Short mmCIF file of C-alpha atoms in Angstrom, two decimals:
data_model
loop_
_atom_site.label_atom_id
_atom_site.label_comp_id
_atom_site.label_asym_id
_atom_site.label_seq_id
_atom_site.Cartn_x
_atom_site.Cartn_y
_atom_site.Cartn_z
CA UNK A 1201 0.00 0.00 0.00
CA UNK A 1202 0.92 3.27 -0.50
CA UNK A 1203 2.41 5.73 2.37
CA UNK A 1204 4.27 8.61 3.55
CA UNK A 1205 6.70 7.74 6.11
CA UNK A 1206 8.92 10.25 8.61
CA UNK A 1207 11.84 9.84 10.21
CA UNK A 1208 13.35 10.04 12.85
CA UNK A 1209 9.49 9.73 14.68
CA UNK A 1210 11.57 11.40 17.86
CA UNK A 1211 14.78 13.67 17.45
CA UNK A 1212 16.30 15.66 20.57
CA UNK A 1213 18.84 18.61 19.57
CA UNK A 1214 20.92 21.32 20.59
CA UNK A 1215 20.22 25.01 20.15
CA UNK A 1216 22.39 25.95 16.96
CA UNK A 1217 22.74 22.12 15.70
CA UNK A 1218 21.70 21.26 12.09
CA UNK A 1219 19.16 18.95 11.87
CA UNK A 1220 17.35 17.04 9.01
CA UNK A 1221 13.86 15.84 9.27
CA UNK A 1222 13.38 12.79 6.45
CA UNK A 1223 9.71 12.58 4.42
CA UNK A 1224 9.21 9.53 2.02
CA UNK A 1225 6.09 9.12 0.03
CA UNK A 1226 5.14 5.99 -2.44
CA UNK A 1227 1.72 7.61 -3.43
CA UNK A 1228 3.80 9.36 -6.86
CA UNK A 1229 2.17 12.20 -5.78
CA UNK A 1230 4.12 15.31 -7.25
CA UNK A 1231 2.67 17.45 -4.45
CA UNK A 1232 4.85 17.46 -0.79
CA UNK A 1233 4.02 19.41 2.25
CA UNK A 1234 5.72 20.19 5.54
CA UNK A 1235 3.79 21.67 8.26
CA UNK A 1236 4.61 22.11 11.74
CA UNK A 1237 2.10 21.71 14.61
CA UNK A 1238 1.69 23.68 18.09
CA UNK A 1239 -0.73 23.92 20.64
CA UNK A 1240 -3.27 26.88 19.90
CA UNK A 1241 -1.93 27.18 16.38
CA UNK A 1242 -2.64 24.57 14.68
CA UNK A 1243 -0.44 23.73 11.52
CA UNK A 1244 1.18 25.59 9.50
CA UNK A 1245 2.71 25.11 6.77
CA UNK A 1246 6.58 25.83 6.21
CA UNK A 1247 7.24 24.66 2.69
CA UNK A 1248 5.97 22.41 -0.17
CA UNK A 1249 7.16 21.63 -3.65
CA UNK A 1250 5.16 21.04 -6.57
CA UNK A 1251 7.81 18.55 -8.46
CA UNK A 1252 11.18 17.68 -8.79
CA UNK A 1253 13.68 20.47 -8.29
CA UNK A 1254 10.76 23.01 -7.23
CA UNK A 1255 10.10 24.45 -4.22
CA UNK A 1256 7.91 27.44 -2.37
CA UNK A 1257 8.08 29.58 1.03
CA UNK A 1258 4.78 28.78 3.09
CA UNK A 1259 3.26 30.61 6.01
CA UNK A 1260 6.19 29.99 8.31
CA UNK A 1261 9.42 29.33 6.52
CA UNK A 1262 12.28 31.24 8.52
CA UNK A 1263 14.90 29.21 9.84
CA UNK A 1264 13.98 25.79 7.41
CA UNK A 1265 14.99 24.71 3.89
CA UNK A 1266 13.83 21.80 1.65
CA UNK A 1267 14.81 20.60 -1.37
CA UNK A 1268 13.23 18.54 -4.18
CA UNK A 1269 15.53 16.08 -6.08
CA UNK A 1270 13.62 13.00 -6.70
CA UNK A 1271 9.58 12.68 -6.52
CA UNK A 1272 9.77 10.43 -3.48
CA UNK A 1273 11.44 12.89 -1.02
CA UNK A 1274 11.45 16.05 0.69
CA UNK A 1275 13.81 16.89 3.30
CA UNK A 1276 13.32 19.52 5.69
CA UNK A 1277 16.77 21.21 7.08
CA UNK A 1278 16.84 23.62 10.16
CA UNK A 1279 19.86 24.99 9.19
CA UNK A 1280 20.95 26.15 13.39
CA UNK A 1281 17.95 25.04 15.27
CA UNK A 1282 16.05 26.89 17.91
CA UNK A 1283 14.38 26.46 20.86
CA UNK A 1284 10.98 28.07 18.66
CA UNK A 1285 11.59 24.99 16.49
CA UNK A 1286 10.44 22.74 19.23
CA UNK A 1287 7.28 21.29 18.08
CA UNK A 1288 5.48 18.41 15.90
CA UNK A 1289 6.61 18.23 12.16
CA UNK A 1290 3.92 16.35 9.42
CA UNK A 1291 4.76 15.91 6.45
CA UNK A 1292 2.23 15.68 3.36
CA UNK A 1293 1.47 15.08 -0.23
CA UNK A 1294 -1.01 15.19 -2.91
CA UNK A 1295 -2.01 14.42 -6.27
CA UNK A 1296 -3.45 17.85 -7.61
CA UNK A 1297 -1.38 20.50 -8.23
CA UNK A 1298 -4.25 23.49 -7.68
CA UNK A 1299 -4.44 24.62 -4.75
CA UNK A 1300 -8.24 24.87 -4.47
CA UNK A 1301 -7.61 20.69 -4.97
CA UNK A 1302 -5.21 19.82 -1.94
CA UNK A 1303 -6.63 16.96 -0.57
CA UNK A 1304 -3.13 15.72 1.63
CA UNK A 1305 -2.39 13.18 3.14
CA UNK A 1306 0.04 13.42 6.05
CA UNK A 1307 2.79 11.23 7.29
CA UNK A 1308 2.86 10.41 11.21
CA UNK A 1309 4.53 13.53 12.22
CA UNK A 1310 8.32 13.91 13.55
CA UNK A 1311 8.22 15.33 17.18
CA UNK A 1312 11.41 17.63 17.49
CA UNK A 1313 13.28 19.12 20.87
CA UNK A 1314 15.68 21.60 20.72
CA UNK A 1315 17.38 22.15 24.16
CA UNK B 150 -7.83 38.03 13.87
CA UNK B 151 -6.93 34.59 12.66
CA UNK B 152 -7.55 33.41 9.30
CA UNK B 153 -9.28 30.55 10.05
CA UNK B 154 -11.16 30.42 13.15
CA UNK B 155 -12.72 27.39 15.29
CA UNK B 156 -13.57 26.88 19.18
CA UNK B 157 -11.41 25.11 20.61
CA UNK B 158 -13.84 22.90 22.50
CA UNK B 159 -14.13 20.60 24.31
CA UNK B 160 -17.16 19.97 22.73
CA UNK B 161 -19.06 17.00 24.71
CA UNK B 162 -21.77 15.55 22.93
CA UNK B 163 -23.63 12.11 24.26
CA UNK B 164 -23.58 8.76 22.03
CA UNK B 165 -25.99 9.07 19.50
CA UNK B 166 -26.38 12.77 19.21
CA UNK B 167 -25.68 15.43 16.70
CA UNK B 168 -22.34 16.99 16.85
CA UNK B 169 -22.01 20.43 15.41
CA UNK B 170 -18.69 21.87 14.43
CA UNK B 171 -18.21 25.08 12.93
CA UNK B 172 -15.04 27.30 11.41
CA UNK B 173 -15.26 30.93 10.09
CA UNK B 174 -12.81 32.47 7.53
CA UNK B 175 -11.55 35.96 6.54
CA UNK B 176 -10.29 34.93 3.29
CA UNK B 177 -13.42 35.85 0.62
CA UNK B 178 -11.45 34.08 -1.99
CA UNK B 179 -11.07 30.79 -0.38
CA UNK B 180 -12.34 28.06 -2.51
CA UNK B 181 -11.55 25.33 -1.07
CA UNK B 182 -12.70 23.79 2.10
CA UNK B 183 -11.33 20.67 4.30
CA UNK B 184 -12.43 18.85 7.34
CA UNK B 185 -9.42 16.87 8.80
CA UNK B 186 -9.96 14.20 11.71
CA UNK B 187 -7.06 13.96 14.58
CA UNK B 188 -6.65 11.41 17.02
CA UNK B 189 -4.50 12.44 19.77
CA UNK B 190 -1.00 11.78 18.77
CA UNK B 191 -1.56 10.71 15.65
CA UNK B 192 -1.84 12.71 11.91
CA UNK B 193 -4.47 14.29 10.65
CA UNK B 194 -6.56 12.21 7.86
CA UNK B 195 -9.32 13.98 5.51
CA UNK B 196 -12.53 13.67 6.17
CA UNK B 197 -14.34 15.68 3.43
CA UNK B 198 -14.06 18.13 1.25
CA UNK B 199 -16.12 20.47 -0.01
CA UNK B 200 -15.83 23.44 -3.21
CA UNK B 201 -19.81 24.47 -3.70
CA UNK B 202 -22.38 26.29 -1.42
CA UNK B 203 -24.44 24.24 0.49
CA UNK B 204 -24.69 20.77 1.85
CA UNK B 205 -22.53 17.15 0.58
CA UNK B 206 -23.20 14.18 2.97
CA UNK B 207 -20.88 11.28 3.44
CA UNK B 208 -22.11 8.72 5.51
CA UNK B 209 -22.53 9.99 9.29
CA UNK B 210 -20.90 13.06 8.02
CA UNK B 211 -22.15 16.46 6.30
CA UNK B 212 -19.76 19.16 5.36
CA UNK B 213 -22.22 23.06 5.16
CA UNK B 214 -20.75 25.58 3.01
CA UNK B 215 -21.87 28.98 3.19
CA UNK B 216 -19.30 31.38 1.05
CA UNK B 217 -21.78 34.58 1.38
CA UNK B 218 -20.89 34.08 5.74
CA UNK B 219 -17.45 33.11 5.12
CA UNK B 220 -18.91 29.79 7.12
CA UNK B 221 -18.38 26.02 6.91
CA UNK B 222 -19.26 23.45 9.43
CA UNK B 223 -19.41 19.66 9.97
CA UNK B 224 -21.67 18.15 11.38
CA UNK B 225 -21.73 14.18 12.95
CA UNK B 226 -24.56 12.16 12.88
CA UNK B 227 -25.29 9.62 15.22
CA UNK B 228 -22.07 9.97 17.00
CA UNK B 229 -20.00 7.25 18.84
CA UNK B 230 -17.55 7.41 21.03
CA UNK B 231 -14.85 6.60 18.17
CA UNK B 232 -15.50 9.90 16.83
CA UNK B 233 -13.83 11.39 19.85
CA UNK B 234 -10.77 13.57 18.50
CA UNK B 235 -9.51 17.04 17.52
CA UNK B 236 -11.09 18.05 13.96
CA UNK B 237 -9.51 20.54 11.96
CA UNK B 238 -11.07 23.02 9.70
CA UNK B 239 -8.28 23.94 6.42
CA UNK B 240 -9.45 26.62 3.85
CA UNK B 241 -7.44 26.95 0.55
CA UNK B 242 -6.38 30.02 -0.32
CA UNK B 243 -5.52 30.60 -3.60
CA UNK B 244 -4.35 34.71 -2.95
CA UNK B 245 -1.91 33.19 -0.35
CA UNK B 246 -1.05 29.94 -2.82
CA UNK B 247 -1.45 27.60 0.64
CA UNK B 248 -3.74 25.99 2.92
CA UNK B 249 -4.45 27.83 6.15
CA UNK B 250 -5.58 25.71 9.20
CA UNK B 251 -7.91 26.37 12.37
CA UNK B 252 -6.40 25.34 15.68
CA UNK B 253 -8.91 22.96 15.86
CA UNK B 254 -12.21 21.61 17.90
CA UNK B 255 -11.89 19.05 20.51
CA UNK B 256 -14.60 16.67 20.37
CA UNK B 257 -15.66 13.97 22.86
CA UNK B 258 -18.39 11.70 22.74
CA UNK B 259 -19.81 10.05 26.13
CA UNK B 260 -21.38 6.87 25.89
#
């Protein structure tokens, strides 16, 4: 069956450190998300990429980078990590590329501490 | 104000009741409207979807579109105690290019 995995599910870090969140999806969707979650905001949404070798800003995208080389994956990089990074990271993807279509599907979320 | 607005619950509704959940926008050129299920500490996974004024039924569920009150709710029929999680509202904004989420309504069901 088709997924979207995340990894590592748990990762505990150092203020400053760079860190790599891992998303892996085996729908062939061209669509990828990454949102991250925290209590009274619900998510937001930090990057996404519509295809290979593209990639956009979302809502909250200070402080992370992604990049697109293969349809399967889409790393998210905290270049020096932050204690405001703290928080629950999902990752998503889906088969339209409007936006009015996004019907995602999310992976099961990558629950980051930076100390 | 927040772009996408929900109580935040809880909202306690008995087994077998109605439960009503409702999310307000400021966006008027949202489109696009999601209802998203989450179990505590688990993703979120789509519920429905709906793109047109007025009512689409799935099952238990109904998704109520009103574009003219910036206003979409969900309602639960005959609700069980399995229904018990967060449910988040997601409009798609097409200005903004993204999806914009509510914080989300807690639901619990009593049997």
């Amino acid at each position: 069956d088709a997924e979207i995995t995340q990894s590592p599910r748990h990762k505990i870090t150092e203020t400053g450190r760079q860190v790599t969140l891992a998303c892996h999806q085996t729908w062939n969707h061209n669509n990828m998300f990454w949102y991250r979650q925290d209590l009274g905001h619900g998510l937001r949404l930090i990057h996404y990429s519509y295809g290979v070798q593209d990639t956009n800003k979302g809502e909250v995208s200070d402080g992370y980078s992604v990049s697109r080389s293969n349809t399967e994956d889409l790393p998210l990089t905290l270049e020096s990590a932050a204690s405001s990074q703290t928080s629950v990271y999902f990752c998503a993807s889906s088969e339209s590329t409007r936006v009015e279509a996004w019907e995602q599907f999310f992976g099961p979320g990558t629950r980051l501490t930076v100390l | 104000q927040k772009e996408v607005e929900q109580n935040s619950g809880p909202l306690s509704v008995p087994e077998g009741a109605i439960a009503s959940l409702n999310c307000t926008y400021s966006d008027r050129g949202s489109q696009s409207f999601f209802w998203y299920r989450q179990y505590s500490g688990k993703s979120p996974e789509l519920i429905m979807s709906i793109y047109s004024n007025g009512d689409k039924e799935d099952g238990r569920f109904t998704a109520q579109l009103n574009k003219a009150s910036q206003y979409v709710s969900l309602l639960i029929r005959d609700s069980q105690p399995s229904d018990s999680a967060t449910y988040l509202c997601a409009v798609a904004s097409v200005y903004n290019n993204d999806m914009r989420f509510g914080a989300g309504t807690r639901l619990t069901v009593k049997p």
